[in-house]
mmCIF file of C-alpha atoms in Angstrom:
data_model
loop_
_atom_site.group_PDB
_atom_site.id
_atom_site.type_symbol
_atom_site.label_atom_id
_atom_site.label_comp_id
_atom_site.label_asym_id
_atom_site.label_seq_id
_atom_site.Cartn_x
_atom_site.Cartn_y
_atom_site.Cartn_z
ATOM 1 C CA VAL H 1 0.000 0.000 0.000
ATOM 2 C CA LYS H 2 1.624 3.251 -1.132
ATOM 3 C CA GLN H 3 -1.001 5.695 0.080
ATOM 4 C CA GLU H 4 -4.277 5.831 1.960
ATOM 5 C CA LEU H 5 -6.871 8.412 0.994
ATOM 6 C CA LEU H 6 -8.734 9.370 4.158
ATOM 7 C CA ALA H 7 -12.317 10.613 4.464
ATOM 8 C CA PRO H 8 -12.899 14.196 3.308
ATOM 9 C CA ARG H 9 -13.075 16.898 5.978
ATOM 10 C CA GLY H 10 -15.327 19.273 4.042
ATOM 11 C CA GLY H 11 -14.292 22.280 1.992
ATOM 12 C CA GLU H 12 -12.589 20.214 -0.711
ATOM 13 C CA PHE H 13 -15.440 20.190 -3.210
ATOM 14 C CA GLU H 14 -17.364 22.607 -5.385
ATOM 15 C CA MET H 15 -20.549 21.119 -3.917
ATOM 16 C CA ASP H 16 -22.125 22.670 -0.842
ATOM 17 C CA GLU H 17 -24.000 19.517 0.149
ATOM 18 C CA ALA H 18 -20.840 17.382 0.211
ATOM 19 C CA ASN H 19 -18.861 20.027 2.095
ATOM 20 C CA ALA H 20 -21.625 20.397 4.689
ATOM 21 C CA TYR H 21 -21.961 16.648 5.130
ATOM 22 C CA TYR H 22 -18.268 16.005 5.795
ATOM 23 C CA SER H 23 -17.502 19.158 7.797
ATOM 24 C CA SER H 24 -20.453 18.641 10.176
ATOM 25 C CA ARG H 25 -19.267 15.098 10.929
ATOM 26 C CA ARG H 26 -15.565 15.684 11.580
ATOM 27 C CA GLY H 27 -14.376 13.270 14.195
ATOM 28 C CA GLN H 28 -17.177 10.841 13.482
ATOM 29 C CA THR H 29 -16.027 7.504 12.079
ATOM 30 C CA GLN H 30 -19.097 5.273 11.930
ATOM 31 C CA LYS H 31 -20.799 5.380 8.531
ATOM 32 C CA LEU H 32 -19.162 8.692 7.616
ATOM 33 C CA PHE H 33 -17.286 7.543 4.536
ATOM 34 C CA SER H 34 -17.729 4.156 2.909
ATOM 35 C CA CYS H 35 -16.306 3.550 -0.547
ATOM 36 C CA THR H 36 -18.340 0.996 -2.493
ATOM 37 C CA ASP H 37 -16.465 1.210 -5.816
ATOM 38 C CA VAL H 38 -13.928 3.282 -7.744
ATOM 39 C CA THR H 39 -13.027 3.882 -11.376
ATOM 40 C CA PHE H 40 -10.419 5.910 -13.291
ATOM 41 C CA LEU H 41 -10.850 8.357 -16.174
ATOM 42 C CA ASN H 42 -8.461 10.952 -17.595
ATOM 43 C CA GLY H 43 -6.204 11.098 -14.565
ATOM 44 C CA LYS H 44 -8.978 11.185 -11.964
ATOM 45 C CA LEU H 45 -10.440 8.644 -9.586
ATOM 46 C CA TYR H 46 -14.219 8.553 -9.283
ATOM 47 C CA VAL H 47 -15.340 7.133 -5.933
ATOM 48 C CA VAL H 48 -18.907 6.164 -4.991
ATOM 49 C CA THR H 49 -19.901 6.151 -1.322
ATOM 50 C CA GLY H 50 -23.273 4.427 -1.246
ATOM 51 C CA TYR H 51 -22.966 2.699 2.113
ATOM 52 C CA CYS H 52 -23.345 5.870 4.156
ATOM 53 C CA ASP H 53 -25.644 8.876 4.416
ATOM 54 C CA GLY H 54 -23.250 10.816 2.188
ATOM 55 C CA ASP H 55 -24.281 9.029 -0.998
ATOM 56 C CA PHE H 56 -21.957 10.882 -3.379
ATOM 57 C CA VAL H 57 -19.650 10.512 -6.326
ATOM 58 C CA LEU H 58 -16.334 12.057 -5.241
ATOM 59 C CA THR H 59 -13.234 12.689 -7.332
ATOM 60 C CA ALA H 60 -9.569 12.462 -6.438
ATOM 61 C CA GLU H 61 -6.478 13.683 -8.303
ATOM 62 C CA ARG H 62 -2.723 13.461 -7.938
ATOM 63 C CA GLY H 63 -0.938 16.591 -6.832
ATOM 64 C CA LYS H 64 1.272 18.093 -9.536
ATOM 65 C CA VAL H 65 4.106 18.748 -7.064
ATOM 66 C CA THR H 66 3.840 15.915 -4.539
ATOM 67 C CA GLY H 67 2.394 13.238 -6.811
ATOM 68 C CA GLU H 68 0.118 12.155 -3.961
ATOM 69 C CA TRP H 69 -3.609 11.585 -4.305
ATOM 70 C CA GLY H 70 -5.976 14.116 -2.778
ATOM 71 C CA TRP H 71 -9.641 14.937 -3.090
ATOM 72 C CA GLY H 72 -10.563 16.892 -6.209
ATOM 73 C CA ARG H 73 -13.039 19.709 -6.640
ATOM 74 C CA THR H 74 -15.747 17.736 -8.430
ATOM 75 C CA ALA H 75 -18.481 15.919 -6.496
ATOM 76 C CA TRP H 76 -22.127 15.227 -7.170
ATOM 77 C CA GLY H 77 -25.156 13.223 -6.083
ATOM 78 C CA GLY H 78 -26.179 12.904 -2.465
ATOM 79 C CA LYS H 79 -29.029 10.892 -0.967
ATOM 80 C CA GLY H 80 -32.433 11.543 -2.541
ATOM 81 C CA HIS H 81 -34.987 10.673 -5.179
ATOM 82 C CA GLU H 82 -34.500 13.662 -7.478
ATOM 83 C CA PRO H 83 -32.707 13.227 -10.829
ATOM 84 C CA GLY H 84 -28.982 12.920 -10.206
ATOM 85 C CA LYS H 85 -29.448 11.876 -6.573
ATOM 86 C CA PHE H 86 -28.788 8.364 -5.323
ATOM 87 C CA GLN H 87 -30.388 5.603 -3.327
ATOM 88 C CA THR H 88 -27.149 3.676 -2.719
ATOM 89 C CA ALA H 89 -24.572 4.514 -5.389
ATOM 90 C CA HIS H 90 -23.040 1.057 -5.371
ATOM 91 C CA GLY H 91 -20.976 0.625 -8.549
ATOM 92 C CA VAL H 92 -19.148 2.957 -10.924
ATOM 93 C CA THR H 93 -17.377 2.447 -14.219
ATOM 94 C CA ALA H 94 -15.872 4.724 -16.854
ATOM 95 C CA PHE H 95 -16.570 4.120 -20.530
ATOM 96 C CA ASP H 96 -16.323 6.253 -23.667
ATOM 97 C CA GLY H 97 -15.614 9.450 -21.730
ATOM 98 C CA HIS H 98 -18.568 9.072 -19.363
ATOM 99 C CA ILE H 99 -19.165 7.837 -15.818
ATOM 100 C CA TYR H 100 -21.841 5.196 -15.210
ATOM 101 C CA VAL H 101 -23.222 4.750 -11.690
ATOM 102 C CA SER H 102 -25.297 1.834 -10.394
ATOM 103 C CA ASN H 103 -28.058 3.494 -8.358
ATOM 104 C CA ARG H 104 -28.951 0.258 -6.621
ATOM 105 C CA GLU H 105 -32.098 0.903 -4.588
ATOM 106 C CA ALA H 106 -33.587 3.081 -7.348
ATOM 107 C CA PHE H 107 -33.134 0.186 -9.842
ATOM 108 C CA GLN H 108 -31.126 2.401 -12.182
ATOM 109 C CA VAL H 109 -27.868 2.821 -14.024
ATOM 110 C CA ILE H 110 -27.185 6.514 -14.645
ATOM 111 C CA LYS H 111 -24.841 7.969 -17.256
ATOM 112 C CA PHE H 112 -23.007 11.185 -16.305
ATOM 113 C CA ARG H 113 -20.481 13.483 -17.899
ATOM 114 C CA PRO H 114 -17.190 13.589 -15.949
ATOM 115 C CA GLY H 115 -18.243 16.867 -14.334
ATOM 116 C CA GLY H 116 -21.398 15.295 -12.906
ATOM 117 C CA GLN H 117 -23.986 16.433 -15.452
ATOM 118 C CA LEU H 118 -26.696 13.811 -15.873
ATOM 119 C CA VAL H 119 -26.946 12.510 -19.438
ATOM 120 C CA GLU H 120 -29.528 9.738 -19.154
ATOM 121 C CA VAL H 121 -30.886 6.836 -17.171
ATOM 122 C CA LEU H 122 -30.251 3.654 -19.123
ATOM 123 C CA PRO H 123 -33.589 2.340 -20.430
ATOM 124 C CA GLY H 124 -35.088 -1.117 -20.187
ATOM 125 C CA ILE H 125 -33.756 -2.238 -16.784
ATOM 126 C CA PRO H 126 -36.568 -4.223 -15.109
ATOM 127 C CA THR H 127 -38.159 -2.629 -12.061
ATOM 128 C CA GLY H 128 -36.820 -4.237 -8.910
ATOM 129 C CA SER H 129 -33.348 -4.866 -10.360
ATOM 130 C CA ARG H 130 -30.952 -3.838 -7.568
ATOM 131 C CA ILE H 131 -27.938 -3.301 -9.852
ATOM 132 C CA CYS H 132 -24.710 -3.590 -7.866
ATOM 133 C CA ASN H 133 -22.127 -3.136 -10.564
ATOM 134 C CA LEU H 134 -21.495 -2.934 -14.287
ATOM 135 C CA ALA H 135 -18.544 -3.364 -16.614
ATOM 136 C CA TRP H 136 -18.007 -3.057 -20.374
ATOM 137 C CA ALA H 137 -17.372 -6.182 -22.459
ATOM 138 C CA GLU H 138 -15.213 -4.546 -25.119
ATOM 139 C CA GLN H 139 -15.314 -7.138 -27.913
ATOM 140 C CA HIS H 140 -19.042 -7.744 -27.566
ATOM 141 C CA ARG H 141 -19.913 -4.056 -27.176
ATOM 142 C CA TYR H 142 -22.252 -4.284 -24.238
ATOM 143 C CA PHE H 143 -22.300 -3.785 -20.496
ATOM 144 C CA VAL H 144 -22.660 -6.689 -18.134
ATOM 145 C CA MET H 145 -24.438 -5.741 -14.925
ATOM 146 C CA ASN H 146 -25.495 -7.809 -11.956
ATOM 147 C CA CYS H 147 -28.402 -7.651 -9.552
ATOM 148 C CA LEU H 148 -27.825 -8.040 -5.846
ATOM 149 C CA ALA H 149 -30.778 -10.390 -5.348
ATOM 150 C CA PRO H 150 -33.447 -12.226 -7.355
ATOM 151 C CA LEU H 151 -36.199 -10.039 -8.759
ATOM 152 C CA PRO H 152 -39.126 -9.866 -6.339
ATOM 153 C CA HIS H 153 -42.445 -11.388 -7.362
ATOM 154 C CA THR H 154 -40.759 -13.753 -9.836
ATOM 155 C CA PRO H 155 -39.922 -17.468 -9.603
ATOM 156 C CA ASN H 156 -36.181 -16.745 -9.967
ATOM 157 C CA LYS H 157 -34.087 -18.177 -7.128
ATOM 158 C CA THR H 158 -30.783 -16.532 -8.079
ATOM 159 C CA ALA H 159 -29.769 -12.955 -8.837
ATOM 160 C CA GLN H 160 -29.685 -12.123 -12.518
ATOM 161 C CA ILE H 161 -27.005 -10.739 -14.821
ATOM 162 C CA TYR H 162 -27.959 -8.463 -17.710
ATOM 163 C CA ALA H 163 -26.303 -7.679 -21.020
ATOM 164 C CA HIS H 164 -27.170 -4.096 -21.975
ATOM 165 C CA THR H 165 -25.863 -2.107 -24.934
ATOM 166 C CA GLY H 166 -26.493 1.236 -23.250
ATOM 167 C CA GLU H 167 -29.524 1.590 -25.491
ATOM 168 C CA GLN H 168 -31.410 -1.593 -24.666
ATOM 169 C CA LEU H 169 -31.396 -4.773 -22.612
ATOM 170 C CA ILE H 170 -30.459 -7.638 -24.943
ATOM 171 C CA SER H 171 -30.027 -10.661 -22.683
ATOM 172 C CA THR H 172 -30.684 -11.952 -19.173
ATOM 173 C CA ILE H 173 -28.508 -14.590 -17.532
ATOM 174 C CA ASP H 174 -30.049 -16.592 -14.690
ATOM 175 C CA PRO H 175 -27.310 -18.541 -12.865
ATOM 176 C CA GLY H 176 -29.942 -20.820 -11.322
ATOM 177 C CA SER H 177 -31.005 -22.046 -14.741
ATOM 178 C CA LEU H 178 -27.358 -22.941 -15.392
ATOM 179 C CA GLY H 179 -27.307 -25.188 -12.343
ATOM 180 C CA ILE H 180 -25.567 -22.753 -9.960
ATOM 181 C CA PRO H 181 -28.131 -22.366 -7.164
ATOM 182 C CA VAL H 182 -25.706 -20.822 -4.629
ATOM 183 C CA LEU H 183 -25.493 -17.495 -6.511
ATOM 184 C CA LYS H 184 -28.544 -16.033 -4.834
ATOM 185 C CA HIS H 185 -26.833 -12.709 -4.131
ATOM 186 C CA LEU H 186 -24.293 -11.172 -6.525
ATOM 187 C CA HIS H 187 -21.917 -8.338 -5.768
ATOM 188 C CA GLN H 188 -19.827 -8.040 -8.916
ATOM 189 C CA VAL H 189 -19.366 -9.423 -12.418
ATOM 190 C CA TRP H 190 -16.326 -8.828 -14.621
ATOM 191 C CA PRO H 191 -15.968 -9.604 -18.339
ATOM 192 C CA HIS H 192 -12.676 -11.339 -19.101
ATOM 193 C CA TYR H 193 -11.346 -12.390 -22.496
ATOM 194 C CA VAL H 194 -9.039 -15.227 -23.417
ATOM 195 C CA GLY H 195 -8.399 -14.432 -27.052
ATOM 196 C CA GLU H 196 -11.894 -13.823 -28.408
ATOM 197 C CA GLN H 197 -13.603 -16.047 -25.860
ATOM 198 C CA LEU H 198 -15.663 -14.131 -23.289
ATOM 199 C CA TYR H 199 -15.899 -15.330 -19.703
ATOM 200 C CA LEU H 200 -17.852 -13.691 -16.910
ATOM 201 C CA LEU H 201 -16.170 -13.756 -13.500
ATOM 202 C CA VAL H 202 -19.002 -13.684 -10.986
ATOM 203 C CA HIS H 203 -18.574 -12.828 -7.309
ATOM 204 C CA GLY H 204 -21.407 -14.039 -5.114
ATOM 205 C CA TRP H 205 -22.069 -12.238 -1.852
ATOM 206 C CA ARG H 206 -21.048 -13.549 0.565
ATOM 207 C CA ASP H 207 -18.970 -16.482 1.956
ATOM 208 C CA GLY H 208 -16.585 -16.628 -0.982
ATOM 209 C CA LYS H 209 -18.987 -17.808 -3.652
ATOM 210 C CA PHE H 210 -17.437 -17.449 -7.100
ATOM 211 C CA ALA H 211 -18.289 -18.733 -10.567
ATOM 212 C CA VAL H 212 -16.846 -18.498 -14.067
ATOM 213 C CA LEU H 213 -19.408 -18.425 -16.887
ATOM 214 C CA LYS H 214 -18.350 -19.146 -20.457
ATOM 215 C CA HIS H 215 -20.156 -17.291 -23.222
ATOM 216 C CA GLU H 216 -21.418 -19.636 -25.936
ATOM 217 C CA PRO H 217 -23.354 -17.508 -28.406
ATOM 218 C CA ASN H 218 -26.235 -18.730 -30.460
ATOM 219 C CA HIS H 219 -26.169 -17.506 -34.026
ATOM 220 C CA ALA H 220 -29.467 -15.679 -33.801
ATOM 221 C CA ASN H 221 -28.252 -13.364 -31.038
ATOM 222 C CA GLN H 222 -24.517 -12.961 -30.435
#
């Protein structure tokens, strides 16, 4: 470990809500700052903090003189139901110059510009889908995103994985139908290529559950 980035103290950001949240809680440790995921774009880290009341996207940058990471000026979000607010910002990934955030308890994936301007909410995600994380499968040109738990009011016994182009949902993967009943709760899925062969590395929450799924396309829908 070369450096630890500690919780903000307030005053770092060009966002009054974030500054007020952190400055009013100085000295508090419980549920003040809880990083759920991080991504990198154009020299900046983008950190989501969905497991605390300060449900923000925060940025961090390296100092030009010291080379050490520190909190940047850009922050957005906060807990709420209004557009651009979060109900547990759980996952974040950078793709094609934009930042995508899994807004888990709102059943959304939201696309932002790097400065925090909301572009769109990805369409077609089924209501009740508590999306934990997403990642881009480069050769297949779609996102893979995983639900935390099975959809309510359905017969599914395991959490689902979606393939989504950013424009539409194109496929649903049900681990239970593949004979993997232990993947009831999913925390992360990563696309991994060996040559042109796509594998999905699936992390089941909790107790160390892990699965590797091999993509075998049918010719009607790759």
